[in-house]
Amino acid sequence: MDERKRLILNAIIQDYICSAEPVGSRTLVKRHRIGLSPATIRNEMADLEDMGYLQQPHTSSGRIPSPRGYRFYVNSIMEDYILTPAELNRMEKLIAAVGIPFSHSPRQLAKLLAAVTSYISLIAEPSDNIQEIRHINLIPLSASSAICIVVLSDGNVKYHAVSIPEGVGPQEIDALSTFINRRLQGILLSDVNSKLLQELKAEFAGNLGLIDEIFLLVRHLLFANTQELVMDGATNLLNEPEFKDVDKVRELFKTLEQNEQILKLMEADSRRLDDLDIKIGPEIGLESFTDCSLVVATFTLTDHKVTLGILGPSRMHYAKTIGFIRWLREYFSSGGS
Amino acid sequence: MDERKRLILNAIIQDYICSAEPVGSRTLVKRHRIGLSPATIRNEMADLEDMGYLQQPHTSSGRIPSPRGYRFYVNSIMEDYILTPAELNRMEKLIAAVGIPFSHSPRQLAKLLAAVTSYISLIAEPSDNIQEIRHINLIPLSASSAICIVVLSDGNVKYHAVSIPEGVGPQEIDALSTFINRRLQGILLSDVNSKLLQELKAEFAGNLGLIDEIFLLVRHLLFANTQELVMDGATNLLNEPEFKDVDKVRELFKTLEQNEQILKLMEADSRRLDDLDIKIGPEIGLESFTDCSLVVATFTLTDHKVTLGILGPSRMHYAKTIGFIRWLREYFSSGGS
DNA sequence: TGTTAGCACTCTTATCTATCGAGTGCTAAT
DNA sequence: ATTAGCACTCGATAGATAAGAGTGCTAACA
């Protein structure tokens, strides 16, 4: 891969990212001032195709980058993108308009990311599964109901209403609350099993119906697959020419509705804290995402980690997308909320 | 509107709901055994069109129902739909497969509704804004952070991390927690204003930086527009022939992404508890929903109210949709969880 | 030997045309 | 009041044609 090929590949990819049209030799020399004739470009293009970096939708059309082409571009050609003043300005305005600190609202963060990148944004709060229970208690709400709240060591809070059996008064609820808090505090989630709960139940002196319900609830709260995925900007992709076909859109959205799958995708990269991970087309490993790319990064927002993803067409503006993410990470880690 | 016209309108609407194709006089007599010739039907159809119940996409095509036609159908023609054993079976299987009680998870409920109706399901928890604070406390998490939890009288729980200033120990956090709980408990949300908070601050003897942060947080938690809207089945609509055009889909989804608008839509009907409300096409009042209908109902799930909506094409199977909703309401109110 | 002009060829896209068929409205007969 | 018959409308479908962008290959050139 000599310097000239890199140059040409770069030009082709940048053109294609903007135009979404296969780029031919003539248009390429017209747009970029390369001191070469179309015929020469054609030869180089043929070479790049043989090497697997380009592909031809059909015999007599221009070339488009292959996933491998994008990969090479991202790894070896792409240069850092400096956000324009207009872009910075817009972003700061959007941030100011939100009002609430972003750490309070993953939805707002998702909205911001989608607006700024014009792709789909995904936000997941990575689950440490070696958590322990930090606090658990019962807050009476009415004569017949209370709220059970569990605080986990990563700062997550789970809660749900429980109904109180007839004849159980506030003081008994309080006693139970104190009891389970004393006994479950500090316990690892992985140690909360039915054996432990049985032991506690035997030890407890009060209303058994109530403690039964609480334990059932605790298990549901803690082990229900409740990791949240927030998404925004789904419609952005509908503006991209690769999704002018409803069937493709349907497949894509169907996959997006299966949160577990998407969460797994983002999970895989949530480890490295300060870099970001780029998956291109087939690398994502999902049929309906073959024409997409996914950029995943981990952020720190006021003490808690957040994993975010940007899903766009493979023809995504990688440099700019990464630029935005880096800028936001910088902004948040230096005190922006 | 005589009996025969009703019969014909009914037949046309039912046909169109199934086929999504304009229905002509010949096909109508073929499919339904009406003892009339196509010519007679044609005359009746022309009348029904004059009356505003039908419309013709173009001069030489069959008729489709107008919004007014659907309205008349829903109000005066439609009969109760009895779920088939297969449908009941499927629904019960889906419910059993969830494992968690639905009251724990609006997402699961949304998924169920979408799967069962094959339309878009929307779930909102109606916000009573005359709530009071039932409980507020701080749970230390690490040396430098704690979780602030607020329980509201309707059972909603809001929480967020706060960072603890250097040198503030657990006992001081505890003191603050007890203090704000004692002073804010029972206070109406509408009475939590900066004047009250200033008074409390003056009264409090401990670390002022911390209480400042807590108060800021409380205001954000309580007044941020955080009413949640959960949606599922968006892809279902992509199967409907009226959405084979991406532009329409884009407009629809764009509107759906604006949660506030949708919430307002559902709010308007959350008052009547036991009936359900049907909005057809233009009645919804949103440009991009002109080809859609919305069925809104309010449910009671283990003590708390939930508003749910089903959004489908105007050509929706109204009777069946309503049948599902009624069955589910019955199921949940009679102890199903 | 690398580069380029020229040319024949390929393949997609847009446009036009003709045809088909489902459906209508109207008239006249029952 | 109903219906058979008929002329007419209009969208959908299928070829056919032309335009255009682009290629690969060959031969000439520096």
XYZ file of C-alpha atoms (C1' of nucleotides) in Angstrom:
734
model
C 0.000 0.000 0.000
C 1.974 3.007 -1.228
C 1.372 6.620 -0.427
C -0.569 7.299 -3.618
C -3.030 4.499 -2.945
C -3.632 5.838 0.559
C -4.321 9.225 -0.927
C -6.765 7.860 -3.438
C -8.502 5.619 -0.916
C -8.834 8.565 1.399
C -10.329 10.711 -1.349
C -12.783 8.016 -2.351
C -13.951 7.415 1.194
C -14.378 11.080 1.971
C -16.297 11.597 -1.240
C -18.510 8.626 -0.580
C -19.178 9.689 2.993
C -20.536 12.981 1.691
C -22.337 11.910 -1.433
C -23.452 8.347 -0.743
C -22.873 7.744 -4.452
C -20.331 5.343 -5.896
C -17.383 7.475 -6.900
C -15.854 7.147 -10.356
C -12.433 8.057 -11.631
C -13.485 11.186 -13.479
C -15.467 12.731 -10.648
C -12.609 11.975 -8.298
C -9.999 13.897 -10.318
C -12.472 16.710 -10.795
C -13.228 17.116 -7.105
C -9.795 16.552 -5.652
C -6.866 18.205 -7.392
C -4.750 15.136 -7.829
C -2.228 15.530 -10.618
C -3.288 12.323 -12.314
C -5.583 11.327 -15.120
C -8.742 9.319 -14.699
C -7.103 6.360 -16.419
C -4.385 6.189 -13.810
C -6.933 6.462 -11.052
C -8.813 3.622 -12.664
C -5.769 1.418 -12.504
C -5.206 2.272 -8.865
C -8.849 1.683 -8.122
C -8.682 -1.741 -9.702
C -5.681 -2.485 -7.488
C -7.473 -1.241 -4.366
C -10.392 -3.444 -5.271
C -8.121 -6.452 -5.637
C -6.686 -5.662 -2.228
C -10.182 -5.689 -0.771
C -10.511 -2.039 0.170
C -13.042 -1.098 -2.457
C -15.957 -2.747 -4.116
C -18.121 -2.180 -7.143
C -21.901 -2.350 -6.821
C -21.972 -3.433 -10.478
C -19.464 -3.711 -13.287
C -19.847 -0.296 -14.756
C -20.268 1.850 -11.699
C -17.894 3.756 -9.497
C -16.345 2.250 -6.407
C -17.551 2.294 -2.822
C -15.434 1.446 0.227
C -15.669 -2.082 1.578
C -15.861 -2.664 5.332
C -12.168 -3.445 5.149
C -11.651 -0.150 3.381
C -13.394 1.728 6.171
C -11.374 -0.206 8.720
C -8.126 0.795 7.076
C -9.321 4.369 6.835
C -10.252 4.498 10.492
C -7.053 2.822 11.659
C -4.478 4.379 9.400
C -5.683 7.295 7.338
C -8.215 9.305 9.245
C -7.015 12.445 10.944
C -8.419 14.099 14.042
C -11.354 16.319 13.281
C -11.350 19.767 14.797
C -14.880 20.901 15.562
C -15.814 24.089 13.795
C -16.800 27.136 15.844
C -20.335 26.761 14.547
C -20.481 23.173 15.764
C -19.091 24.111 19.163
C -21.523 26.932 19.416
C -24.473 24.740 18.578
C -23.422 22.092 21.042
C -23.008 24.576 23.856
C -26.399 26.029 23.109
C -27.984 22.591 23.192
C -26.304 21.827 26.482
C -27.409 25.096 28.005
C -30.986 24.556 26.829
C -31.328 21.330 28.801
C -31.365 22.902 32.216
C -31.051 19.686 34.203
C -27.592 18.241 34.738
C -27.132 15.386 32.294
C -26.249 13.003 35.065
C -29.884 13.234 36.092
C -31.190 12.268 32.747
C -29.779 9.753 30.313
C -32.647 10.673 28.010
C -31.453 14.211 27.687
C -27.951 12.999 27.053
C -29.210 10.664 24.358
C -31.147 13.488 22.783
C -28.091 15.699 22.758
C -25.898 13.063 21.182
C -28.439 12.254 18.515
C -28.962 15.898 17.681
C -25.264 16.605 17.475
C -24.159 13.570 15.494
C -27.370 13.128 13.483
C -27.108 9.408 14.016
C -28.762 7.089 16.527
C -27.538 7.437 20.076
C -27.655 4.658 22.624
C -27.026 4.981 26.324
C -26.564 2.166 28.786
C -25.524 2.194 32.377
C -22.998 -0.597 32.659
C -23.929 -3.092 35.329
C -21.242 -4.217 37.695
C -22.494 -7.582 38.723
C -20.301 -7.850 41.742
C -22.438 -5.329 43.555
C -23.556 -5.493 47.088
C -26.697 -4.266 48.763
C -25.944 -0.975 50.445
C -29.296 -0.241 51.949
C -32.769 -1.663 51.901
C -35.844 -0.284 53.548
C -39.602 0.025 53.552
C -41.448 3.327 53.435
C -45.141 3.092 54.407
C -47.300 4.791 51.842
C -50.822 4.070 52.933
C -52.518 1.631 55.273
C -52.273 -1.080 52.671
C -49.099 -0.330 50.755
C -45.473 0.578 51.152
C -42.478 1.171 48.931
C -39.518 -1.133 49.175
C -36.256 0.550 48.188
C -32.933 -1.125 47.564
C -29.741 0.880 47.111
C -26.860 -0.935 45.440
C -23.173 -0.230 45.829
C -22.880 1.270 42.358
C -25.472 3.868 43.225
C -28.323 2.191 41.430
C -31.661 2.266 43.191
C -34.456 -0.230 42.676
C -37.864 0.139 44.154
C -41.361 -1.137 44.010
C -44.677 -1.012 45.810
C -45.662 -3.857 48.119
C -49.078 -4.363 49.531
C -49.371 -4.632 53.288
C -51.514 -7.422 54.728
C -54.505 -6.474 56.793
C -53.628 -5.733 60.400
C -49.936 -5.048 59.959
C -49.155 -1.660 61.450
C -46.415 0.895 60.850
C -44.321 -0.255 63.765
C -44.229 -3.785 62.428
C -43.258 -2.527 58.992
C -40.539 -0.529 60.618
C -39.291 -3.547 62.500
C -39.165 -5.573 59.319
C -37.443 -2.748 57.504
C -34.776 -2.531 60.172
C -34.385 -6.276 60.262
C -33.869 -6.853 56.570
C -31.666 -3.832 56.286
C -29.427 -5.053 59.104
C -29.255 -8.526 57.630
C -28.969 -7.778 53.918
C -26.757 -4.726 54.064
C -23.336 -5.534 52.674
C -24.467 -8.805 51.153
C -23.222 -9.448 47.633
C -25.953 -9.733 45.063
C -24.574 -13.077 44.045
C -25.124 -14.310 47.591
C -28.783 -13.408 47.701
C -30.307 -16.791 47.006
C -33.333 -18.588 48.299
C -31.280 -20.409 50.930
C -30.231 -17.149 52.521
C -33.761 -15.821 52.332
C -35.085 -18.991 53.961
C -32.633 -18.556 56.817
C -33.686 -14.973 57.330
C -37.289 -15.939 57.253
C -36.745 -18.548 59.967
C -34.980 -15.934 62.062
C -37.629 -13.279 61.675
C -40.279 -13.068 64.347
C -42.931 -10.932 62.670
C -45.537 -11.323 59.937
C -44.455 -14.066 57.580
C -46.777 -13.124 54.755
C -45.197 -9.726 54.527
C -41.617 -10.963 54.589
C -42.491 -13.488 51.918
C -43.720 -10.764 49.680
C -40.672 -8.634 50.332
C -38.318 -11.443 49.473
C -40.153 -12.215 46.294
C -39.889 -8.561 45.432
C -36.204 -8.357 46.267
C -35.474 -11.210 43.948
C -37.478 -9.649 41.178
C -35.918 -6.263 41.656
C -32.393 -7.504 41.786
C -32.409 -10.163 39.149
C -34.887 -8.988 36.639
C -32.877 -8.017 33.632
C -33.536 -4.381 34.120
C -30.456 -2.774 32.698
C -31.823 0.243 30.959
C -31.119 1.182 27.395
C -32.030 4.646 26.277
C -32.134 5.499 22.621
C -32.697 8.596 20.608
C -32.449 9.808 17.033
C -33.808 6.692 15.396
C -35.402 8.865 12.779
C -32.063 10.360 11.881
C -31.122 7.219 10.025
C -34.225 7.516 7.899
C -32.647 10.508 6.244
C -29.733 8.441 5.003
C -30.157 7.172 1.467
C -29.164 3.632 2.468
C -32.401 3.455 4.410
C -34.870 4.584 1.820
C -36.111 1.023 1.684
C -38.702 0.221 4.351
C -37.692 -3.418 4.581
C -34.198 -2.491 5.636
C -35.561 -0.021 8.148
C -37.865 -2.632 9.568
C -35.074 -5.110 10.078
C -32.875 -2.489 11.666
C -35.543 -1.262 14.050
C -36.581 -4.788 14.928
C -33.066 -5.462 16.083
C -32.946 -2.187 17.971
C -36.084 -3.166 19.850
C -34.288 -6.169 21.281
C -32.554 -4.283 24.010
C -30.644 -7.234 25.397
C -28.798 -7.746 22.152
C -27.841 -4.099 21.902
C -26.805 -3.984 25.527
C -24.537 -6.962 25.000
C -23.002 -5.173 22.056
C -22.192 -2.164 24.161
C -21.213 -4.164 27.198
C -18.403 -5.863 25.322
C -16.563 -2.585 25.088
C -17.461 -0.894 28.297
C -14.259 -2.073 29.922
C -11.658 0.243 28.529
C -12.523 3.521 30.095
C -10.763 6.131 28.091
C -10.639 4.951 24.556
C -13.464 4.311 22.215
C -14.267 1.360 20.122
C -15.393 1.340 16.529
C -17.219 -1.540 14.920
C -17.728 -1.430 11.208
C -20.486 -3.243 9.341
C -20.118 -7.000 9.643
C -17.814 -6.556 12.638
C -20.909 -5.735 14.660
C -22.074 -9.251 14.090
C -25.715 -8.533 13.409
C -27.314 -9.223 10.066
C -29.421 -6.090 10.040
C -26.466 -3.891 10.965
C -24.260 -4.859 8.051
C -24.556 -1.404 6.566
C -24.027 0.328 9.883
C -21.153 1.229 12.099
C -21.164 1.570 15.846
C -18.934 3.784 17.937
C -18.919 2.895 21.629
C -17.349 4.944 24.395
C -17.473 5.026 28.158
C -18.039 8.263 29.993
C -17.861 9.360 33.553
C -20.759 11.564 34.604
C -20.595 12.832 38.157
C -19.241 9.626 39.653
C -21.135 7.095 37.655
C -20.067 5.467 34.465
C -22.193 5.502 31.370
C -21.651 3.634 28.143
C -22.775 5.354 25.030
C -22.977 4.286 21.459
C -23.466 6.076 18.183
C -25.010 3.989 15.460
C -24.836 5.339 11.944
C -24.408 4.063 8.428
C -21.027 2.536 7.618
C -20.730 5.657 5.552
C -20.664 7.526 8.838
C -18.524 10.601 9.294
C -16.146 8.808 11.634
C -13.749 11.637 12.333
C -16.468 14.110 13.212
C -18.398 11.600 15.322
C -15.296 10.763 17.299
C -14.525 14.447 17.593
C -17.891 15.092 19.193
C -17.536 12.219 21.609
C -14.058 13.296 22.660
C -15.169 16.851 23.145
C -18.129 15.801 25.284
C -16.006 13.466 27.352
C -13.592 16.285 27.959
C -16.429 18.626 28.801
C -18.017 16.282 31.307
C -14.818 15.179 32.946
C -13.735 18.771 33.433
C -16.753 19.648 35.502
C -19.525 20.173 32.965
C -22.560 18.424 34.329
C -79.026 6.054 7.311
C -81.131 2.964 6.761
C -80.344 -0.561 7.796
C -79.040 -1.583 4.383
C -76.554 1.263 4.277
C -75.279 0.268 7.705
C -74.842 -3.256 6.473
C -72.925 -2.159 3.420
C -70.765 0.310 5.316
C -69.966 -2.394 7.815
C -68.992 -4.805 5.064
C -66.804 -2.240 3.348
C -64.986 -1.292 6.520
C -64.397 -4.870 7.555
C -63.094 -5.706 4.116
C -60.835 -2.712 4.029
C -59.488 -3.419 7.505
C -58.371 -6.827 6.317
C -57.196 -6.094 2.811
C -56.017 -2.484 2.915
C -57.289 -2.254 -0.663
C -60.108 0.006 -1.832
C -63.167 -2.199 -2.035
C -65.343 -2.218 -5.150
C -68.931 -3.218 -5.646
C -68.209 -6.528 -7.359
C -65.705 -7.789 -4.796
C -68.084 -6.796 -2.041
C -70.983 -8.888 -3.320
C -68.610 -11.750 -3.970
C -67.159 -11.780 -0.479
C -70.289 -11.068 1.534
C -73.446 -12.861 0.555
C -75.652 -9.845 0.221
C -78.671 -10.491 -1.952
C -77.992 -7.480 -4.127
C -76.300 -6.802 -7.415
C -73.118 -4.770 -7.814
C -75.100 -1.984 -9.451
C -77.295 -1.560 -6.399
C -74.240 -1.557 -4.167
C -72.734 1.095 -6.396
C -75.725 3.322 -5.875
C -75.574 2.838 -2.127
C -71.843 3.484 -2.162
C -72.371 6.737 -4.015
C -74.891 7.731 -1.350
C -72.532 6.795 1.461
C -69.849 8.856 -0.187
C -72.178 11.845 -0.423
C -72.925 11.416 3.258
C -69.211 11.556 4.011
C -68.685 8.022 5.237
C -66.675 6.804 2.285
C -64.137 8.261 -0.064
C -62.596 7.370 -3.386
C -58.813 7.551 -3.819
C -59.453 8.243 -7.526
C -62.460 8.275 -9.818
C -62.338 4.713 -10.946
C -61.328 2.860 -7.844
C -63.223 1.228 -5.037
C -64.151 3.054 -1.857
C -62.285 3.375 1.404
C -63.777 4.527 4.706
C -63.335 8.176 5.631
C -62.446 9.141 9.213
C -66.105 9.911 9.652
C -66.912 6.459 8.356
C -64.655 4.873 10.949
C -66.187 7.054 13.617
C -69.682 5.924 12.715
C -68.491 2.335 12.605
C -66.902 2.573 16.031
C -69.825 4.376 17.598
C -72.771 2.631 16.033
C -71.947 -0.499 14.094
C -69.068 -2.320 15.673
C -69.898 -5.287 17.860
C -67.911 -6.635 20.769
C -65.153 -8.946 19.681
C -64.829 -12.240 21.498
C -61.203 -13.316 21.671
C -60.603 -16.670 20.049
C -59.228 -19.525 22.144
C -55.994 -19.279 20.153
C -55.648 -15.608 20.998
C -56.359 -16.214 24.652
C -53.896 -19.013 24.702
C -51.193 -16.940 23.098
C -51.780 -14.063 25.459
C -51.634 -16.272 28.517
C -48.431 -17.813 27.277
C -46.901 -14.409 26.735
C -47.935 -13.327 30.207
C -46.514 -16.457 31.764
C -43.242 -16.063 29.865
C -42.547 -12.681 31.416
C -41.869 -13.976 34.908
C -41.846 -10.581 36.591
C -45.148 -9.062 37.654
C -46.062 -6.417 35.107
C -46.425 -3.803 37.763
C -42.649 -3.996 38.102
C -42.015 -3.289 34.497
C -43.896 -0.990 32.170
C -41.514 -2.120 29.447
C -42.721 -5.660 29.697
C -46.278 -4.502 29.630
C -45.591 -2.418 26.548
C -43.959 -5.397 24.902
C -46.933 -7.574 25.661
C -49.411 -5.072 24.303
C -47.446 -4.543 21.146
C -47.054 -8.253 20.567
C -50.711 -8.945 21.132
C -52.194 -6.103 19.122
C -49.426 -5.884 16.516
C -49.615 -2.122 16.739
C -47.555 0.415 18.645
C -48.074 0.406 22.386
C -47.509 3.418 24.594
C -47.419 3.441 28.359
C -47.434 6.475 30.598
C -47.726 6.773 34.312
C -50.140 9.619 34.888
C -48.672 12.257 37.141
C -50.774 13.491 39.992
C -49.371 16.883 40.626
C -50.907 17.323 44.004
C -48.422 14.914 45.541
C -46.622 15.292 48.776
C -43.207 14.149 49.848
C -43.572 10.979 51.839
C -39.992 10.314 52.697
C -36.595 11.713 51.847
C -33.241 10.418 52.945
C -29.565 10.081 52.185
C -27.760 6.772 51.927
C -23.953 7.049 52.113
C -22.339 5.187 49.266
C -18.667 5.937 49.591
C -16.553 8.518 51.402
C -17.329 11.057 48.723
C -20.818 10.213 47.537
C -24.293 9.374 48.709
C -27.668 8.661 47.183
C -30.524 10.986 47.862
C -33.909 9.274 47.673
C -37.316 10.927 47.614
C -40.512 8.910 47.934
C -43.692 10.639 46.775
C -47.205 9.994 47.947
C -48.201 8.292 44.715
C -45.461 5.723 45.185
C -43.042 7.247 42.756
C -39.422 7.269 43.808
C -36.818 9.735 42.586
C -33.154 9.439 43.368
C -29.769 10.686 42.436
C -26.163 10.645 43.534
C -24.754 13.612 45.437
C -21.107 14.171 46.108
C -20.077 14.659 49.714
C -17.709 17.514 50.524
C -14.325 16.660 51.999
C -14.468 16.146 55.733
C -18.180 15.456 56.080
C -18.626 12.173 57.878
C -21.436 9.597 58.005
C -22.911 10.922 61.204
C -23.265 14.388 59.715
C -24.921 12.924 56.620
C -27.248 11.046 58.876
C -28.096 14.188 60.792
C -28.872 16.007 57.588
C -30.914 13.094 56.327
C -32.996 13.058 59.478
C -33.359 16.787 59.427
C -34.618 17.157 55.884
C -36.823 14.133 56.253
C -38.440 15.540 59.350
C -38.942 18.925 57.755
C -39.968 17.954 54.226
C -42.098 14.942 55.005
C -45.719 15.651 54.278
C -44.951 18.840 52.373
C -46.868 19.265 49.127
C -44.720 19.392 46.056
C -46.292 22.671 45.131
C -45.057 24.104 48.429
C -41.427 23.190 47.872
C -40.106 26.540 46.678
C -36.896 28.398 47.226
C -38.388 30.388 50.113
C -39.065 27.211 52.076
C -35.645 25.869 51.249
C -34.025 29.107 52.401
C -35.852 28.856 55.705
C -34.711 25.295 56.204
C -31.185 26.251 55.348
C -31.202 28.992 57.960
C -32.501 26.544 60.495
C -29.958 23.837 59.745
C -26.827 23.755 61.817
C -24.537 21.537 59.775
C -22.548 21.751 56.563
C -24.097 24.352 54.314
C -22.371 23.261 51.117
C -23.963 19.850 51.424
C -27.453 21.099 52.121
C -27.164 23.472 49.199
C -26.383 20.603 46.911
C -29.226 18.539 48.292
C -31.721 21.302 47.761
C -30.577 21.872 44.220
C -30.969 18.178 43.646
C -34.412 18.039 45.220
C -35.631 20.767 42.942
C -34.232 19.029 39.897
C -35.628 15.674 40.896
C -39.065 16.938 41.658
C -39.623 19.397 38.906
C -37.714 18.055 35.999
C -40.290 16.955 33.488
C -39.627 13.327 34.073
C -42.896 11.682 33.295
C -41.863 8.531 31.555
C -43.228 7.302 28.283
C -42.511 3.734 27.335
C -43.099 2.554 23.813
C -42.891 -0.736 22.024
C -43.792 -2.269 18.705
C -42.823 0.665 16.550
C -41.720 -1.778 13.897
C -45.150 -3.307 13.804
C -46.465 -0.357 11.863
C -43.814 -0.872 9.220
C -45.642 -4.011 8.186
C -48.747 -2.041 7.342
C -49.036 -1.125 3.685
C -49.859 2.499 4.497
C -46.304 2.840 5.765
C -44.372 1.443 2.874
C -43.202 4.970 2.169
C -40.170 5.999 4.216
C -41.141 9.652 4.277
C -44.370 8.874 6.061
C -42.536 6.634 8.491
C -40.014 9.348 9.192
C -42.685 11.889 9.986
C -44.524 9.455 12.207
C -41.441 8.428 14.151
C -40.286 12.005 14.477
C -43.524 12.823 16.205
C -43.262 9.740 18.380
C -39.822 10.865 19.532
C -41.343 14.001 20.995
C -42.515 12.399 24.188
C -44.157 15.481 25.628
C -46.580 15.701 22.755
C -47.544 12.060 23.036
C -47.872 12.285 26.788
C -50.215 15.228 26.420
C -52.252 13.180 23.999
C -52.637 10.385 26.504
C -53.054 12.677 29.487
C -56.179 14.211 28.019
C -57.988 10.938 28.451
C -56.505 9.565 31.593
C -59.362 10.917 33.683
C -62.142 8.495 33.017
C -60.972 5.367 34.679
C -63.021 2.591 33.296
C -63.834 3.432 29.760
C -61.504 3.834 26.866
C -61.154 6.575 24.383
C -60.731 6.239 20.638
C -59.274 8.932 18.442
C -59.480 8.464 14.730
C -57.147 10.063 12.218
C -57.487 13.840 12.212
C -59.174 13.701 15.615
C -55.748 13.054 17.084
C -54.743 16.497 15.969
C -51.279 15.677 14.693
C -50.346 16.037 11.045
C -48.265 12.889 10.933
C -50.974 10.825 12.603
C -53.696 11.538 10.076
C -53.646 7.946 8.899
C -53.527 6.543 12.409
C -55.917 5.878 15.220
C -55.206 5.909 18.906
C -56.956 3.914 21.599
C -56.297 5.142 25.115
C -57.262 3.382 28.319
C -56.428 3.644 31.982
C -55.483 0.593 33.975
C -54.968 -0.180 37.594
C -51.908 -2.308 38.245
C -51.351 -3.261 41.865
C -52.425 0.066 43.317
C -51.002 2.413 40.754
C -52.671 3.774 37.700
C -51.181 3.437 34.264
C -52.354 4.992 31.041
C -51.814 2.978 27.941
C -52.312 3.711 24.309
C -52.449 1.629 21.186
C -51.464 3.433 18.025
C -52.264 1.755 14.747
C -53.382 2.678 11.277
C -56.887 4.153 10.969
C -57.532 0.862 9.314
C -56.958 -0.696 12.715
C -58.931 -3.695 13.883
C -60.851 -1.664 16.443
C -63.030 -4.389 17.853
C -60.161 -6.783 18.416
C -57.904 -4.109 19.887
C -60.579 -3.064 22.317
C -61.235 -6.698 23.107
C -57.609 -7.215 24.080
C -57.546 -4.122 26.236
C -60.743 -5.074 28.041
C -59.521 -8.581 28.639
C -56.233 -7.359 30.052
C -57.948 -4.827 32.261
C -60.177 -7.562 33.575
C -57.196 -9.838 34.083
C -55.187 -7.285 36.009
C -58.028 -6.004 38.123
C -58.969 -9.532 39.127
C -55.598 -10.231 40.639
C -53.388 -11.018 37.684
C -50.153 -9.215 38.266
C 8.253 1.734 -17.197
C 4.668 4.560 -15.576
C 1.065 7.517 -17.483
C -2.582 8.802 -20.432
C -5.833 9.361 -24.496
C -9.196 6.912 -26.945
C -12.730 3.665 -27.616
C -15.976 -0.015 -27.216
C -18.714 -1.949 -23.858
C -21.701 -2.432 -19.549
C -25.143 -1.391 -16.605
C -28.495 1.685 -14.266
C -31.983 5.124 -14.546
C -35.479 7.793 -16.518
C -39.031 8.333 -19.810
C -42.351 7.054 -22.873
C -45.894 3.948 -24.690
C -49.194 0.392 -24.922
C -51.986 -2.665 -22.619
C -54.649 -4.690 -18.947
C -58.077 -4.757 -15.575
C -60.722 -3.397 -11.757
C -64.042 -0.235 -10.987
C -67.308 3.484 -11.866
C -71.560 6.155 -13.518
C -75.294 6.256 -16.426
C -79.125 4.511 -19.147
C -82.566 1.509 -20.211
C -84.974 -2.595 -19.301
C -87.182 -5.522 -15.821
C -86.689 -0.220 -6.712
C -83.397 -3.155 -8.890
C -80.304 -4.732 -12.269
C -77.939 -5.749 -16.796
C -75.161 -3.576 -20.089
C -71.861 -0.420 -21.769
C -68.644 3.276 -22.340
C -65.235 5.379 -19.803
C -61.487 6.397 -16.240
C -57.371 5.665 -14.156
C -53.652 3.189 -11.839
C -50.469 -0.497 -12.401
C -47.407 -3.284 -15.274
C -44.289 -4.329 -18.805
C -41.354 -3.365 -22.681
C -38.626 -0.405 -25.426
C -35.587 3.335 -25.986
C -32.283 6.732 -24.901
C -29.047 8.981 -21.886
C -25.243 8.961 -18.956
C -21.748 7.669 -15.923
C -18.256 4.581 -15.546
C -15.240 0.732 -16.683
C -11.379 -2.136 -18.873
C -8.288 -2.502 -22.405
C -5.081 -1.141 -25.976
C -1.846 1.639 -27.884
C 0.801 5.749 -27.863
C 3.827 8.713 -25.281
C 7.497 10.817 -21.997
